[in-house]
């Protein structure tokens, strides 16, 4: 082996050591960044948003056809970010109504929203369903509740949220919100007429939230 061959071998080993050193430094740096983010995350401990169902305006509610329900609502829902140092991104939110866990309206999309620290957002979407099939046993119960003067519905919101800490934005988390809504009829109605065939109910009920 000549001196030139030895020099080439030494240069090759030196380059490999340099590459390994650079990769090692990068891995250590990424690990330190990840640990820092986890520590910040653990200290701040994001609190899930708080939702309220403020009111419901009923434009139509017809359960006269057996096993079908036609309804038309406008609901007002508020969301508040209770965190002092964490922002919230709301992605791909949809809202709809259910009766006894059976969906009774189409899904309505809510616009993507960012909430800064301690900020609140209000949405007022329309929910509607025309001749939506419901299970026979639920149809009987619905007519019975309506005749008694009170129907219990649930307004559901489903989507994804992301948390923002400084410049760091987390991955997406599932958001499930359930808001109870009592719709009253006849002599037991607690609503106020706001137009032809439209009745507004001031509810201000707290919603359950899971993330």
Coordinates of C-alpha atoms in Angstrom, one line a residue:
X1 CA 0.0 0.0 0.0
X2 CA 1.4 3.4 -1.0
X3 CA 1.4 6.5 1.1
X4 CA -1.2 8.0 -1.2
X5 CA -3.6 5.1 -0.5
X6 CA -3.1 5.5 3.2
X7 CA -3.9 9.2 2.9
X8 CA -7.1 8.5 1.0
X9 CA -8.2 5.9 3.7
X10 CA -7.5 8.4 6.5
X11 CA -9.5 11.1 4.7
X12 CA -12.4 8.7 4.2
X13 CA -12.5 7.8 7.9
X14 CA -12.3 11.5 8.8
X15 CA -15.3 12.4 6.6
X16 CA -17.3 9.5 8.1
X17 CA -16.5 10.7 11.7
X18 CA -17.5 14.3 10.7
X19 CA -20.8 13.1 9.3
X20 CA -21.5 11.0 12.4
X21 CA -20.7 14.0 14.6
X22 CA -23.0 16.3 12.7
X23 CA -25.9 13.7 12.8
X24 CA -25.3 13.2 16.5
X25 CA -25.4 17.0 17.2
X26 CA -28.6 17.3 15.2
X27 CA -30.2 14.5 17.2
X28 CA -29.2 16.0 20.5
X29 CA -30.5 19.4 19.4
X30 CA -33.9 17.9 18.3
X31 CA -34.1 16.0 21.6
X32 CA -33.5 19.2 23.6
X33 CA -36.2 21.1 21.6
X34 CA -38.7 18.2 22.2
X35 CA -37.9 18.1 25.9
X36 CA -38.3 21.9 26.1
X37 CA -41.7 21.8 24.3
X38 CA -42.9 19.0 26.6
X39 CA -41.8 20.9 29.7
X40 CA -43.7 24.1 28.5
X41 CA -46.7 21.9 27.7
X42 CA -46.7 20.3 31.1
X43 CA -46.3 23.7 32.9
X44 CA -49.1 25.4 30.9
X45 CA -51.5 22.5 30.9
X46 CA -54.1 23.7 28.3
X47 CA -57.7 23.8 29.5
X48 CA -60.4 22.7 27.1
X49 CA -62.7 25.4 25.7
X50 CA -66.0 26.2 27.4
X51 CA -69.2 26.2 25.3
X52 CA -72.6 27.6 26.0
X53 CA -75.9 27.2 24.1
X54 CA -77.3 30.8 24.4
X55 CA -80.6 30.5 22.5
X56 CA -82.5 28.5 20.0
X57 CA -85.0 29.9 17.5
X58 CA -87.5 27.3 16.1
X59 CA -88.8 28.1 12.6
X60 CA -90.4 24.7 12.1
X61 CA -90.9 21.4 14.0
X62 CA -93.2 18.8 12.4
X63 CA -93.4 15.3 13.7
X64 CA -96.9 14.6 12.4
X65 CA -95.8 12.0 9.8
X66 CA -95.0 8.7 11.5
X67 CA -91.3 7.9 11.7
X68 CA -90.2 11.2 10.2
X69 CA -89.2 14.6 11.6
X70 CA -88.9 17.9 9.7
X71 CA -87.3 20.8 11.7
X72 CA -85.6 24.1 11.1
X73 CA -83.6 25.9 13.9
X74 CA -81.2 28.7 14.4
X75 CA -79.0 28.2 17.4
X76 CA -76.5 30.6 19.0
X77 CA -73.5 29.0 20.5
X78 CA -70.6 30.7 22.3
X79 CA -67.1 29.3 22.9
X80 CA -64.5 30.8 25.2
X81 CA -60.8 30.0 25.5
X82 CA -60.0 30.0 29.2
X83 CA -56.2 29.7 28.9
X84 CA -54.0 32.6 29.7
X85 CA -51.0 31.7 27.5
X86 CA -52.4 29.2 25.0
X87 CA -54.4 29.9 21.7
X88 CA -56.9 27.6 20.1
X89 CA -57.4 26.8 16.4
X90 CA -60.8 25.3 15.5
X91 CA -60.6 23.2 12.4
X92 CA -63.5 21.6 10.3
X93 CA -66.3 22.2 12.9
X94 CA -69.8 20.9 12.1
X95 CA -73.0 21.3 14.1
X96 CA -76.2 19.3 14.1
X97 CA -79.1 18.3 16.2
X98 CA -80.0 14.9 17.7
X99 CA -82.9 13.3 19.4
X100 CA -82.1 10.3 21.6
X101 CA -78.7 10.1 19.9
X102 CA -80.2 9.9 16.5
X103 CA -79.3 12.7 14.1
X104 CA -82.3 14.8 13.0
X105 CA -80.7 17.6 11.0
X106 CA -78.1 17.9 8.4
X107 CA -74.6 18.9 9.4
X108 CA -73.8 22.6 9.1
X109 CA -70.2 23.7 8.8
X110 CA -68.8 26.4 11.1
X111 CA -66.0 28.6 9.8
X112 CA -62.4 27.8 10.9
X113 CA -61.6 30.1 13.8
X114 CA -58.6 31.0 15.9
X115 CA -59.1 32.1 19.6
X116 CA -56.4 34.0 21.4
X117 CA -56.0 33.9 25.1
X118 CA -59.3 34.3 27.0
X119 CA -61.1 35.2 23.8
X120 CA -64.7 34.3 23.0
X121 CA -66.4 33.4 19.7
X122 CA -70.1 33.3 18.9
X123 CA -71.7 31.3 16.1
X124 CA -75.4 31.5 14.9
X125 CA -75.8 28.7 12.3
X126 CA -79.1 27.3 10.9
X127 CA -79.9 23.6 11.3
X128 CA -82.5 22.0 9.2
X129 CA -83.7 18.5 8.2
X130 CA -86.6 17.7 5.9
X131 CA -88.4 14.4 6.4
X132 CA -85.6 12.8 8.3
X133 CA -86.3 9.2 9.2
X134 CA -86.3 8.3 12.8
X135 CA -86.7 4.9 14.6
X136 CA -90.4 3.9 15.2
X137 CA -89.9 3.8 19.0
X138 CA -88.3 7.2 18.9
X139 CA -91.2 8.6 16.8
X140 CA -93.7 7.5 19.4
X141 CA -91.7 9.0 22.2
X142 CA -91.2 12.3 20.3
X143 CA -95.0 12.7 19.7
X144 CA -95.6 11.9 23.4
X145 CA -93.1 14.5 24.6
X146 CA -94.4 17.1 22.2
X147 CA -98.0 16.5 23.3
X148 CA -96.8 16.8 26.9
X149 CA -95.2 20.2 26.0
X150 CA -91.4 19.6 26.1
X151 CA -89.0 17.9 23.8
X152 CA -85.4 17.3 24.8
X153 CA -82.9 17.7 21.9
X154 CA -79.1 17.8 21.9
X155 CA -77.1 20.3 19.8
X156 CA -73.8 18.6 18.8
X157 CA -70.5 20.1 17.6
X158 CA -67.8 17.9 16.3
X159 CA -64.4 18.8 14.8
X160 CA -60.7 19.3 15.5
X161 CA -58.7 21.7 17.6
X162 CA -55.0 22.6 17.8
X163 CA -53.2 24.4 20.6
X164 CA -50.8 27.3 20.0
X165 CA -48.0 28.0 22.5
X166 CA -45.8 30.8 21.3
X167 CA -44.8 29.8 17.8
X168 CA -45.4 26.1 18.4
X169 CA -48.7 24.6 17.1
X170 CA -49.8 21.2 18.2
X171 CA -51.3 18.4 16.2
X172 CA -55.0 18.1 15.8
X173 CA -57.2 16.7 18.6
X174 CA -60.9 15.6 18.3
X175 CA -63.4 18.0 19.8
X176 CA -66.9 16.8 20.9
X177 CA -69.5 19.2 22.3
X178 CA -73.0 18.3 23.5
X179 CA -75.4 21.1 24.4
X180 CA -78.8 20.2 25.9
X181 CA -81.8 22.0 24.5
X182 CA -85.4 21.8 25.8
X183 CA -88.0 22.9 23.3
X184 CA -91.4 23.7 24.8
X185 CA -94.8 23.7 23.1
X186 CA -98.3 24.8 23.8
X187 CA -99.2 26.2 27.2
X188 CA -95.8 25.1 28.6
X189 CA -93.9 27.1 26.0
X190 CA -91.2 29.4 27.4
X191 CA -90.4 30.9 24.0
X192 CA -91.0 34.3 22.6
X193 CA -92.6 34.9 19.2
X194 CA -90.1 36.7 17.0
X195 CA -91.9 36.5 13.7
X196 CA -94.4 34.4 11.7
X197 CA -94.1 30.8 12.9
X198 CA -90.8 31.5 14.7
X199 CA -90.3 31.1 18.5
X200 CA -87.1 32.0 20.3
X201 CA -86.0 30.2 23.5
X202 CA -83.4 31.8 25.7
X203 CA -81.5 28.8 27.1
X204 CA -78.0 29.8 28.3
X205 CA -77.1 26.2 29.1
X206 CA -73.6 24.8 29.7
X207 CA -72.3 22.2 27.2
X208 CA -70.2 19.2 27.9
X209 CA -66.9 19.3 26.1
X210 CA -64.4 16.5 25.5
X211 CA -61.0 16.8 23.8

